[in-house]
Steps between C-alpha positions, in 0.01 A plus 500: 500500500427618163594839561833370592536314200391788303789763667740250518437492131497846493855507647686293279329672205628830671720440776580894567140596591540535865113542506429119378747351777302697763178354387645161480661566895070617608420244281682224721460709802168414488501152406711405814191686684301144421776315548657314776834316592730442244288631197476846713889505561525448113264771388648742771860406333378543166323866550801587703732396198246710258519827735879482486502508099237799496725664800836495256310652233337793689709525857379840580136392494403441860153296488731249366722498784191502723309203302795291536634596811116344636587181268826431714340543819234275454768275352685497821716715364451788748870690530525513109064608485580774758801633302270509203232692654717725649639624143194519377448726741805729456399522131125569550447717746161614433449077538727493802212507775291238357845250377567543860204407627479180278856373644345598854208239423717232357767530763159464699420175382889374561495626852757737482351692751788789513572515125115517476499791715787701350303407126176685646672799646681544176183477353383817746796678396415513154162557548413683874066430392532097406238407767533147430846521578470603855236270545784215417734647677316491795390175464887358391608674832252305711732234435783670733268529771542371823233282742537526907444122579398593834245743431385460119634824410582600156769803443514586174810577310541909433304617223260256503199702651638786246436270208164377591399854620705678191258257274170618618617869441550456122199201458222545796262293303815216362454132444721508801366764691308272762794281573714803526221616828501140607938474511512854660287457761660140584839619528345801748518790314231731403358556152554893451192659345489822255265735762328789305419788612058590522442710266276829545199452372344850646420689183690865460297773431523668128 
C-alpha cells in the first residue's frame, strides 16, 4: 500500500514516465494477490488501469503487454488478456516462448482447455527446448482424453505421450520427470530410453 501511494505520487508528479505506471500496475497486481472479493476486483481494475497508461507511453515494449495481458485474465477479462499477450509476443520475440507459456498457464487456470493448448504449442514454436512447455502441454491435453466406461480405458488425445516423453528428453532429472514416467506408462505407452553403446575398454597397444 505504500508503494502505491508513493508511484501514484510519482505519476501525477510525472505523468509521462511509463516506468512509474508499471510499478504502480505490479504494485496493485500484487496487492489483489492478498485480497479477495470485491477489494481483489478493485486492485485488479486499478493495476489494469495503471498498465494501460504505461502501455500508451511505450506501446512497442512487450513485458508491458505481457504484465497486463496476465492482469485481465485474472480479472476475468480473458479475450482482451489473450490479445495482450499475444502482442507482446509479436513484439518480443526473443520473450515469445516464455509470454506464451504464461497465457498457456492462465488460460489453465480458466479452463480453456483448447486455447490453453494452442498457448503451449505456440510457446514450442518459439522455443523447440522449453521442457516445461511440453510437460503442460501434455498435461492440458489430458483434458481431451477419452475414458471407455466399460473397460476403464484411457486413450489419450495425440501428442500427449509425445509431450510427456518429449519432456524427459530435454529434463531426465525435472521436477516433473517422475510424473512424466508415472502418465506415460498409465496411458500405455513406453518411456523411450537413450541406449549407449559399451565402450572398449581393451587397451591398444603403443
Amino acid at each position: 500500500p505504500e508503494a502505491i501511494n508513493q508511484f501514484k505520487a510519482a505519476g501525477e508528479a510525472d505523468p509521462s514516465q511509463s516506468a512509474v505506471w508499471a510499478n504502480l500496475g505490479e504494485a496493485y497486481n500484487l496487492v489483489s494477490k492478498t485480497k479477495s472479493g470485491d477489494e481483489r476486483k478493485e486492485a485488479l481494475k486499478n493495476g489494469i488501469e495503471a498498465y494501460e497508461k504505461a502501455v500508451a507511453l511505450k506501446p512497442e515494449d512487450g513485458s508491458l503487454h505481457h504484465n497486463m495481458g496476465l492482469l485481465q485474465v485474472n480479472a476475468g477479462q480473458v479475450d482482451q488478456g489473450v490479445a495482450e499477450l499475444q502482442k507482446a509476443a509479436q513484439l518480443d520475440p526473443a520473450n515469445a516462448g516464455q509470454y506464451y507459456f504464461n497465457l498457456g498457464a492462465v488460460l489453465t487456470n480458466a479452463n480453456k482447455v483448447d486455447e490453453a493448448v494452442a498457448a503451449f504449442q505456440n510457446s514450442l514454436k518459439a522455443d523447440p527446448n522449453k521442457a516445461d512447455a511440453y510437460y503442460q502441454l501434455a498435461t492440458a491435453l489430458m483434458g481431451k482424453a477419452t475414458l471407455d466406461a466399460k473397460t476403464g480405458k484411457i486413450t489419450p488425445f495425440p501428442g500427449t505421450i509425445e509431450g510427456y516423453q518429449k519432456y524427459l528428453d530435454l529434463k531426465p532429472d525435472g521436477p516433473y520427470a517422475d510424473t512424466c514416467k508415472q502418465m506415460i506408462t498409465t496411458l500405455g505407452g513406453t518411456i523411450a530410453t537413450e541406449v549407449k553403446a559399451p565402450s572398449d575398454t581393451k587397451k591398444k597397444r603403443p
